Coordinates of C-alpha atoms in Angstrom, one line a residue:
M1 CA -29.3 18.2 49.3
S2 CA -29.8 16.7 46.0
K3 CA -27.8 13.8 44.5
P4 CA -26.0 14.4 41.3
G5 CA -27.3 12.6 38.3
P6 CA -25.7 9.6 36.8
I7 CA -22.6 10.0 34.9
S8 CA -23.1 8.8 31.2
A9 CA -19.6 8.0 29.8
K10 CA -19.3 8.3 26.1
P11 CA -17.0 6.2 23.9
L12 CA -14.2 8.1 22.5
S13 CA -15.0 6.9 19.2
V14 CA -18.3 8.9 19.3
M15 CA -16.8 11.9 20.6
M16 CA -13.8 12.0 17.9
G17 CA -16.2 10.9 14.9
D18 CA -16.8 14.5 13.8
V19 CA -13.0 15.4 14.0
L20 CA -11.9 12.3 12.2
T21 CA -14.6 12.7 9.6
A22 CA -13.2 16.1 8.9
A23 CA -9.6 14.9 8.7
Y24 CA -10.5 12.2 6.3
A25 CA -12.6 14.6 4.2
K26 CA -9.4 16.7 3.7
Q27 CA -7.7 13.7 2.1
G28 CA -10.7 13.3 -0.3
F29 CA -12.4 10.3 1.5
A30 CA -16.2 10.8 1.8
S31 CA -16.1 8.5 4.7
R32 CA -13.5 6.8 6.8
E33 CA -14.8 3.3 6.1
L34 CA -12.2 2.8 3.0
V35 CA -9.4 3.4 5.5
T36 CA -10.8 1.6 8.6
R37 CA -12.0 -1.4 6.6
W38 CA -9.1 -1.5 4.2
S39 CA -8.1 -5.0 5.0
E40 CA -11.7 -6.2 4.3
I41 CA -11.9 -4.3 1.0
A42 CA -8.5 -5.1 -0.5
G43 CA -8.0 -8.5 1.2
P44 CA -5.4 -9.4 3.6
Q45 CA -2.5 -10.0 1.2
I46 CA -2.6 -6.4 -0.3
A47 CA -3.6 -4.8 3.1
A48 CA -0.3 -6.3 4.6
H49 CA 1.8 -4.1 2.2
A50 CA -0.3 -1.2 1.1
E51 CA -2.7 1.3 2.6
P52 CA -4.9 4.3 1.3
L53 CA -3.5 7.7 1.7
K54 CA -6.1 9.8 -0.2
I55 CA -8.4 10.0 -3.0
Q56 CA -7.6 12.7 -5.6
W57 CA -10.9 13.9 -7.3
P58 CA -10.5 15.6 -10.7
R59 CA -12.1 19.1 -10.9
P60 CA -15.5 18.8 -12.6
V61 CA -15.9 20.4 -16.1
D62 CA -19.2 22.0 -16.9
G63 CA -21.3 19.9 -19.3
Q64 CA -19.0 16.8 -18.9
P65 CA -19.5 13.8 -16.9
Q66 CA -17.4 13.4 -13.7
D67 CA -14.1 11.6 -14.2
P68 CA -13.3 8.8 -11.7
A69 CA -11.0 9.5 -8.8
T70 CA -7.3 8.4 -8.3
L71 CA -6.8 6.4 -5.1
V72 CA -3.2 7.0 -3.7
L73 CA -1.7 4.2 -1.9
R74 CA 1.3 4.1 0.3
V75 CA 3.1 0.8 -0.5
E76 CA 6.2 -0.8 1.1
G77 CA 9.2 -0.6 -1.4
P78 CA 9.6 -4.0 -2.7
M79 CA 5.9 -4.9 -2.9
A80 CA 5.2 -1.8 -5.3
L81 CA 5.6 -3.7 -8.4
E82 CA 3.3 -6.6 -7.1
I83 CA 0.6 -4.1 -6.0
Q84 CA 0.9 -2.3 -9.4
H85 CA 0.1 -5.7 -11.1
S86 CA -2.7 -6.3 -8.8
S87 CA -4.1 -2.8 -9.5
D88 CA -7.1 -4.1 -11.4
V89 CA -8.2 -6.4 -8.6
I90 CA -7.8 -3.5 -6.1
L91 CA -9.9 -1.1 -8.3
E92 CA -12.6 -3.6 -8.7
R93 CA -12.8 -4.3 -5.0
V94 CA -12.8 -0.6 -4.2
N95 CA -15.4 0.3 -6.6
R96 CA -17.4 -2.6 -5.4
F97 CA -17.2 -1.2 -1.9
F98 CA -18.4 2.1 -3.1
G99 CA -21.2 0.7 -5.3
W100 CA -20.3 2.8 -8.5
H101 CA -17.2 3.4 -10.5
A102 CA -15.7 5.9 -8.2
V103 CA -12.0 5.3 -8.6
G104 CA -10.4 4.9 -12.1
R105 CA -6.7 4.4 -11.3
L106 CA -4.2 3.9 -8.5
A107 CA -1.1 6.0 -7.7
L108 CA 1.4 4.4 -5.6
R109 CA 3.7 6.2 -3.1
Q110 CA 6.6 4.2 -1.7
G111 CA 7.2 4.4 2.1
P112 CA 6.8 2.5 5.4
L113 CA 3.3 1.6 6.4
S114 CA 1.7 3.1 9.6
R115 CA 1.0 -0.3 11.1
R116 CA -0.5 -0.6 14.6
P117 CA 1.3 -3.0 16.8
K118 CA -0.7 -5.9 17.9
P119 CA -1.3 -6.0 21.5
K120 CA 0.6 -8.5 23.4
R121 CA -1.4 -11.1 25.0
P122 CA -0.5 -11.4 28.7
T123 CA 1.0 -14.7 29.9
P124 CA -1.1 -16.9 32.2
P125 CA -0.2 -16.8 35.9
D126 CA 2.1 -19.4 37.4
P127 CA 0.1 -22.5 38.5
A128 CA 2.0 -22.6 41.9
A129 CA 0.9 -19.0 42.5
V130 CA -2.7 -19.9 41.6
A131 CA -2.7 -22.8 43.9
K132 CA -1.4 -20.7 46.6
V133 CA -4.0 -18.1 46.3
A134 CA -6.7 -20.8 45.9
K135 CA -5.8 -22.1 49.4
T136 CA -7.0 -18.7 50.8
L137 CA -10.4 -18.8 49.0
S138 CA -11.9 -21.7 51.0
A139 CA -15.0 -19.8 51.8
V140 CA -15.9 -19.6 48.1
E141 CA -18.2 -22.8 47.4
D142 CA -18.4 -22.5 43.6
D143 CA -15.3 -24.3 42.2
A144 CA -15.4 -22.2 38.8
L145 CA -15.6 -19.0 40.6
R146 CA -12.7 -20.0 43.1
D147 CA -10.6 -20.9 40.1
A148 CA -11.2 -17.6 38.4
L149 CA -10.5 -15.6 41.6
A150 CA -7.4 -17.6 42.2
R151 CA -6.1 -16.8 38.7
L152 CA -7.1 -13.1 39.0
G153 CA -5.2 -12.8 42.5
A154 CA -2.2 -14.6 41.3
S155 CA -2.1 -12.2 38.2
I156 CA -2.5 -9.1 40.5
K157 CA 0.1 -10.3 42.8
R158 CA 2.5 -11.1 39.7
N159 CA 2.2 -7.3 38.7

């Protein structure tokens, strides 16, 4: 009887890449990097209050050069005026990211941002519980390994 071959797990991002690319393309984005790297492109102050929704490309006219697109941003209510005043900076940063004059103007839509909650960092285990578990690990000779195993054991017992 033959053994089955090794299981190769693929990251979810690889499997969902084509699906996400198609969804972003429907919103006018040539690639998803503008959305996923928005805080790097626009800067942390702007990204904290605005996020890209879509890019609206004008219909091409035969014999005419292509007009630049409009970047539609979702902006939190009270910051819309500040973002509007920063539109030249935002346009410069976006066009620098693309490498050409792709976006000519911004359109703002007020609404709540779809922020991702930051993962909560787990609290360290109680030192008394760590010491109690460490007493049971006398067979482990390496001090660093014993401490790590004691912290792990105390965390598992806590949950």
